[in-house]
PDB file of C-alpha atoms in Angstrom:
ATOM      1  CA  MET A  27     -14.711  -4.926 -10.276  1.00 83.00           C
ATOM      2  CA  LYS A  28     -14.129  -6.906 -13.455  1.00 89.00           C
ATOM      3  CA  PHE A  29     -12.213 -10.162 -13.046  1.00 92.00           C
ATOM      4  CA  ASP A  30     -10.048 -11.564 -15.812  1.00 92.00           C
ATOM      5  CA  THR A  31      -9.997 -15.155 -14.570  1.00 94.00           C
ATOM      6  CA  GLU A  32     -11.576 -17.377 -11.950  1.00 95.00           C
ATOM      7  CA  VAL A  33      -8.386 -17.392  -9.862  1.00 96.00           C
ATOM      8  CA  HIS A  34      -8.385 -13.573  -9.999  1.00 96.00           C
ATOM      9  CA  GLN A  35     -11.871 -13.503  -8.485  1.00 96.00           C
ATOM     10  CA  GLN A  36     -11.083 -16.238  -5.932  1.00 96.00           C
ATOM     11  CA  THR A  37      -7.977 -14.372  -4.781  1.00 97.00           C
ATOM     12  CA  PHE A  38      -9.867 -11.080  -4.564  1.00 96.00           C
ATOM     13  CA  ASP A  39     -12.613 -12.738  -2.475  1.00 96.00           C
ATOM     14  CA  ALA A  40     -10.002 -14.244  -0.141  1.00 96.00           C
ATOM     15  CA  VAL A  41      -8.239 -10.889   0.282  1.00 96.00           C
ATOM     16  CA  ARG A  42     -11.568  -9.185   1.027  1.00 94.00           C
ATOM     17  CA  GLU A  43     -12.274 -11.770   3.737  1.00 93.00           C
ATOM     18  CA  TYR A  44      -8.779 -11.609   5.249  1.00 94.00           C
ATOM     19  CA  ILE A  45      -8.569  -7.809   5.185  1.00 92.00           C
ATOM     20  CA  ASP A  46     -11.767  -7.399   7.190  1.00 84.00           C
ATOM     21  CA  GLU A  47     -10.152  -9.412   9.979  1.00 82.00           C
ATOM     22  CA  LEU A  48      -6.842  -7.565   9.784  1.00 82.00           C
ATOM     23  CA  ILE A  49      -7.423  -3.839   9.253  1.00 84.00           C
ATOM     24  CA  ASP A  50      -9.762  -1.636  11.251  1.00 81.00           C
ATOM     25  CA  GLU A  51     -12.192   0.154   8.957  1.00 86.00           C
ATOM     26  CA  PRO A  52     -10.683  -0.808   5.600  1.00 89.00           C
ATOM     27  CA  TYR A  53     -11.799   1.333   2.686  1.00 92.00           C
ATOM     28  CA  TYR A  54     -12.585  -0.272  -0.669  1.00 93.00           C
ATOM     29  CA  GLU A  55     -12.276   1.936  -3.724  1.00 92.00           C
ATOM     30  CA  GLU A  56     -14.638   0.600  -6.365  1.00 90.00           C
ATOM     31  CA  GLU A  57     -12.938   2.361  -9.283  1.00 89.00           C
ATOM     32  CA  SER A  58      -9.475   0.853  -8.713  1.00 90.00           C
ATOM     33  CA  GLY A  59     -10.580  -2.318  -6.943  1.00 92.00           C
ATOM     34  CA  HIS A  60      -8.035  -1.614  -4.195  1.00 94.00           C
ATOM     35  CA  PHE A  61      -8.363  -1.731  -0.436  1.00 95.00           C
ATOM     36  CA  TYR A  62      -6.860   0.925   1.848  1.00 93.00           C
ATOM     37  CA  GLY A  63      -6.179   0.879   5.551  1.00 90.00           C
ATOM     38  CA  ARG A  64      -4.085   2.569   8.197  1.00 85.00           C
ATOM     39  CA  TYR A  65      -1.264   0.959  10.152  1.00 76.00           C
ATOM     40  CA  GLY A  66       0.722   3.156  12.548  1.00 70.00           C
ATOM     41  CA  SER A  67       1.766   6.242  10.612  1.00 67.00           C
ATOM     42  CA  THR A  68       1.501   4.567   7.219  1.00 78.00           C
ATOM     43  CA  VAL A  69      -1.324   3.805   4.825  1.00 89.00           C
ATOM     44  CA  LEU A  70      -1.581   0.462   3.055  1.00 93.00           C
ATOM     45  CA  GLU A  71      -2.954  -0.135  -0.418  1.00 95.00           C
ATOM     46  CA  ILE A  72      -3.781  -3.723  -1.316  1.00 97.00           C
ATOM     47  CA  GLY A  73      -4.714  -4.769  -4.828  1.00 96.00           C
ATOM     48  CA  VAL A  74      -5.286  -8.037  -6.659  1.00 97.00           C
ATOM     49  CA  ASN A  75      -4.293  -8.376 -10.309  1.00 96.00           C
ATOM     50  CA  SER A  76      -4.500 -11.255 -12.740  1.00 95.00           C
ATOM     51  CA  TYR A  77      -1.178 -12.743 -13.758  1.00 96.00           C
ATOM     52  CA  GLY A  78      -1.623 -14.876 -16.830  1.00 93.00           C
ATOM     53  CA  PRO A  79      -4.471 -17.312 -17.325  1.00 92.00           C
ATOM     54  CA  ALA A  80      -3.962 -19.336 -14.131  1.00 95.00           C
ATOM     55  CA  GLU A  81      -2.578 -16.994 -11.479  1.00 97.00           C
ATOM     56  CA  ALA A  82      -3.222 -13.766  -9.595  1.00 97.00           C
ATOM     57  CA  VAL A  83      -0.899 -11.497  -7.649  1.00 98.00           C
ATOM     58  CA  VAL A  84      -1.673  -9.662  -4.416  1.00 98.00           C
ATOM     59  CA  ASN A  85       0.231  -6.361  -4.255  1.00 98.00           C
ATOM     60  CA  ILE A  86       0.682  -4.878  -0.780  1.00 97.00           C
ATOM     61  CA  THR A  87       2.013  -1.318  -0.857  1.00 97.00           C
ATOM     62  CA  ALA A  88       2.717   1.046   2.017  1.00 95.00           C
ATOM     63  CA  TYR A  89       2.905   4.795   1.553  1.00 93.00           C
ATOM     64  CA  CYS A  90       6.066   5.684   3.504  1.00 93.00           C
ATOM     65  CA  ALA A  91       6.809   9.323   2.840  1.00 93.00           C
ATOM     66  CA  GLN A  92       5.458  11.894   0.443  1.00 93.00           C
ATOM     67  CA  GLY A  93       7.099  15.029  -0.889  1.00 95.00           C
ATOM     68  CA  VAL A  94      10.676  14.085   0.040  1.00 96.00           C
ATOM     69  CA  GLU A  95      13.748  15.873  -1.276  1.00 97.00           C
ATOM     70  CA  VAL A  96      15.216  13.393  -3.739  1.00 97.00           C
ATOM     71  CA  ASP A  97      18.989  13.160  -3.946  1.00 96.00           C
ATOM     72  CA  ASP A  98      21.637  10.535  -4.586  1.00 97.00           C
ATOM     73  CA  SER A  99      21.994   9.566  -0.932  1.00 97.00           C
ATOM     74  CA  LEU A 100      18.257   8.814  -0.654  1.00 97.00           C
ATOM     75  CA  MET A 101      18.317   6.649  -3.771  1.00 97.00           C
ATOM     76  CA  GLU A 102      21.498   4.843  -2.686  1.00 97.00           C
ATOM     77  CA  GLY A 103      20.056   4.325   0.782  1.00 96.00           C
ATOM     78  CA  LEU A 104      16.808   2.819  -0.547  1.00 97.00           C
ATOM     79  CA  LEU A 105      18.711   0.540  -2.927  1.00 97.00           C
ATOM     80  CA  GLY A 106      20.977  -0.554  -0.078  1.00 97.00           C
ATOM     81  CA  LEU A 107      17.957  -1.374   2.081  1.00 96.00           C
ATOM     82  CA  ASN A 108      16.408  -3.337  -0.794  1.00 97.00           C
ATOM     83  CA  HIS A 109      19.563  -5.437  -0.899  1.00 97.00           C
ATOM     84  CA  THR A 110      19.498  -6.243   2.818  1.00 96.00           C
ATOM     85  CA  LEU A 111      15.780  -6.592   3.631  1.00 95.00           C
ATOM     86  CA  PRO A 112      14.534 -10.194   3.555  1.00 94.00           C
ATOM     87  CA  MET A 113      11.368  -9.319   1.615  1.00 95.00           C
ATOM     88  CA  GLY A 114       9.762  -6.393  -0.134  1.00 97.00           C
ATOM     89  CA  ALA A 115      11.347  -3.376  -1.744  1.00 98.00           C
ATOM     90  CA  PHE A 116      11.365   0.390  -1.496  1.00 98.00           C
ATOM     91  CA  SER A 117      10.476   2.420  -4.556  1.00 97.00           C
ATOM     92  CA  LEU A 118      10.545   6.084  -5.408  1.00 96.00           C
ATOM     93  CA  VAL A 119       7.858   7.600  -7.616  1.00 96.00           C
ATOM     94  CA  GLY A 120       8.463  11.294  -8.154  1.00 96.00           C
ATOM     95  CA  THR A 121       8.989  12.568  -4.610  1.00 95.00           C
ATOM     96  CA  ASP A 122       7.044   9.770  -2.866  1.00 95.00           C
ATOM     97  CA  VAL A 123       8.608   6.713  -1.197  1.00 96.00           C
ATOM     98  CA  PHE A 124       6.743   3.406  -1.078  1.00 96.00           C
ATOM     99  CA  PHE A 125       7.467  -0.051   0.315  1.00 97.00           C
ATOM    100  CA  SER A 126       5.795  -3.062  -1.268  1.00 97.00           C
ATOM    101  CA  HIS A 127       5.703  -6.827  -1.509  1.00 98.00           C
ATOM    102  CA  SER A 128       3.687  -9.211  -3.687  1.00 98.00           C
ATOM    103  CA  LEU A 129       2.256 -12.688  -3.137  1.00 97.00           C
ATOM    104  CA  PHE A 130       0.907 -15.247  -5.589  1.00 97.00           C
ATOM    105  CA  GLY A 131      -2.835 -15.679  -5.213  1.00 96.00           C
ATOM    106  CA  ARG A 132      -3.128 -19.438  -5.736  1.00 95.00           C
ATOM    107  CA  ALA A 133      -0.826 -20.066  -2.767  1.00 94.00           C
ATOM    108  CA  LEU A 134      -2.391 -17.358  -0.574  1.00 96.00           C
ATOM    109  CA  THR A 135      -3.291 -18.406   2.952  1.00 96.00           C
ATOM    110  CA  PRO A 136      -4.561 -16.306   5.840  1.00 95.00           C
ATOM    111  CA  SER A 137      -1.199 -16.619   7.602  1.00 94.00           C
ATOM    112  CA  SER A 138       0.878 -15.703   4.516  1.00 95.00           C
ATOM    113  CA  PHE A 139      -1.352 -12.681   3.887  1.00 95.00           C
ATOM    114  CA  LEU A 140      -1.241 -11.583   7.530  1.00 92.00           C
ATOM    115  CA  GLY A 141       2.529 -12.021   7.651  1.00 94.00           C
ATOM    116  CA  ALA A 142       3.099 -10.042   4.462  1.00 95.00           C
ATOM    117  CA  VAL A 143       0.762  -7.198   5.452  1.00 94.00           C
ATOM    118  CA  ALA A 144       2.322  -6.972   8.916  1.00 92.00           C
ATOM    119  CA  ALA A 145       5.854  -7.038   7.478  1.00 94.00           C
ATOM    120  CA  VAL A 146       5.160  -4.361   4.841  1.00 96.00           C
ATOM    121  CA  ALA A 147       3.397  -2.136   7.347  1.00 93.00           C
ATOM    122  CA  THR A 148       6.081  -2.603   9.999  1.00 93.00           C
ATOM    123  CA  VAL A 149       8.978  -1.825   7.657  1.00 95.00           C
ATOM    124  CA  ALA A 150       7.190   1.251   6.310  1.00 95.00           C
ATOM    125  CA  ASP A 151       6.266   2.391   9.809  1.00 92.00           C
ATOM    126  CA  ASP A 152       9.867   1.880  10.988  1.00 92.00           C
ATOM    127  CA  TYR A 153      11.392   3.851   8.107  1.00 95.00           C
ATOM    128  CA  ASP A 154       8.865   6.601   7.329  1.00 93.00           C
ATOM    129  CA  ASP A 155       9.878   8.863  10.215  1.00 92.00           C
ATOM    130  CA  ARG A 156      13.584   8.311   9.472  1.00 95.00           C
ATOM    131  CA  ILE A 157      13.097   9.206   5.809  1.00 96.00           C
ATOM    132  CA  VAL A 158      11.089  12.334   6.658  1.00 95.00           C
ATOM    133  CA  ALA A 159      13.660  13.418   9.274  1.00 96.00           C
ATOM    134  CA  GLU A 160      16.492  13.121   6.738  1.00 96.00           C
ATOM    135  CA  TYR A 161      14.811  14.120   3.460  1.00 97.00           C
ATOM    136  CA  GLY A 162      11.776  16.186   4.435  1.00 95.00           C
ATOM    137  CA  GLY A 163       8.248  15.581   3.296  1.00 94.00           C
ATOM    138  CA  GLU A 164       5.485  13.975   5.334  1.00 93.00           C
ATOM    139  CA  THR A 165       4.495  10.514   6.466  1.00 89.00           C
ATOM    140  CA  ALA A 166       1.318   9.163   4.880  1.00 83.00           C
ATOM    141  CA  LEU A 167      -0.658   9.854   8.051  1.00 80.00           C
ATOM    142  CA  GLU A 168       0.680  13.417   8.260  1.00 82.00           C
ATOM    143  CA  ARG A 169      -0.351  13.971   4.628  1.00 79.00           C
ATOM    144  CA  ILE A 170      -3.876  12.738   5.308  1.00 76.00           C
ATOM    145  CA  GLU A 171      -4.151  14.943   8.390  1.00 76.00           C
ATOM    146  CA  SER A 172      -2.730  18.009   6.604  1.00 75.00           C
ATOM    147  CA  THR A 173      -5.120  17.647   3.660  1.00 71.00           C
ATOM    148  CA  GLY A 174      -8.131  16.837   5.820  1.00 61.00           C
ATOM    149  CA  GLY A 175      -8.627  13.293   4.620  1.00 51.00           C
ATOM    150  CA  ARG A 176     -10.489  11.912   1.632  1.00 48.00           C
ATOM    151  CA  GLN A 177     -13.888  13.452   2.436  1.00 46.00           C
ATOM    152  CA  LYS A 178     -12.559  16.998   2.990  1.00 44.00           C
ATOM    153  CA  ARG A 179     -10.471  16.791  -0.218  1.00 38.00           C
ATOM    154  CA  ARG A 180     -13.600  15.837  -2.169  1.00 43.00           C
ATOM    155  CA  VAL A 181     -15.577  18.740  -0.678  1.00 38.00           C
ATOM    156  CA  ARG A 182     -12.734  21.175  -1.482  1.00 39.00           C
ATOM    157  CA  ALA A 183     -12.520  19.846  -5.057  1.00 40.00           C
ATOM    158  CA  ALA A 184     -16.284  20.259  -5.546  1.00 41.00           C
ATOM    159  CA  VAL A 185     -16.180  23.825  -4.206  1.00 42.00           C
ATOM    160  CA  GLU A 186     -13.262  24.694  -6.527  1.00 48.00           C
ATOM    161  CA  LEU A 187     -15.284  23.555  -9.554  1.00 50.00           C
TER     162      LEU A 187
END
């Protein structure tokens, strides 16, 4: 991974250390520089990005539900939750629902990282089944299981070539 600044690299190194203690069998994707791990029925993606010359940002994103039926009540419901939740926010990209929160890297501590990861994962895990029950689609874990996981998708893609 290419680092833009020293604080970017320091924050990345700290996240790598903290994540190994927090998530069972985290996966690091070299191409994106992101870490992935499972928590309940959700999948977390954690990335570190530079933010100006003297700061970095840790983005913690949970995959809540994929392939939902998007309508006004879903969008209004997610916006309403964003207004009432003490941290983080839901987002909708196409037909996929995510929950995320960001932390500044220079102020990152093991406890702030642990708290943020646990909070993001817990909120996503609490809401993913509710969203799927109301708007269809699959939880992140269901999607992984239905597609056979990363390794089986790669084998299928190679065979299709």
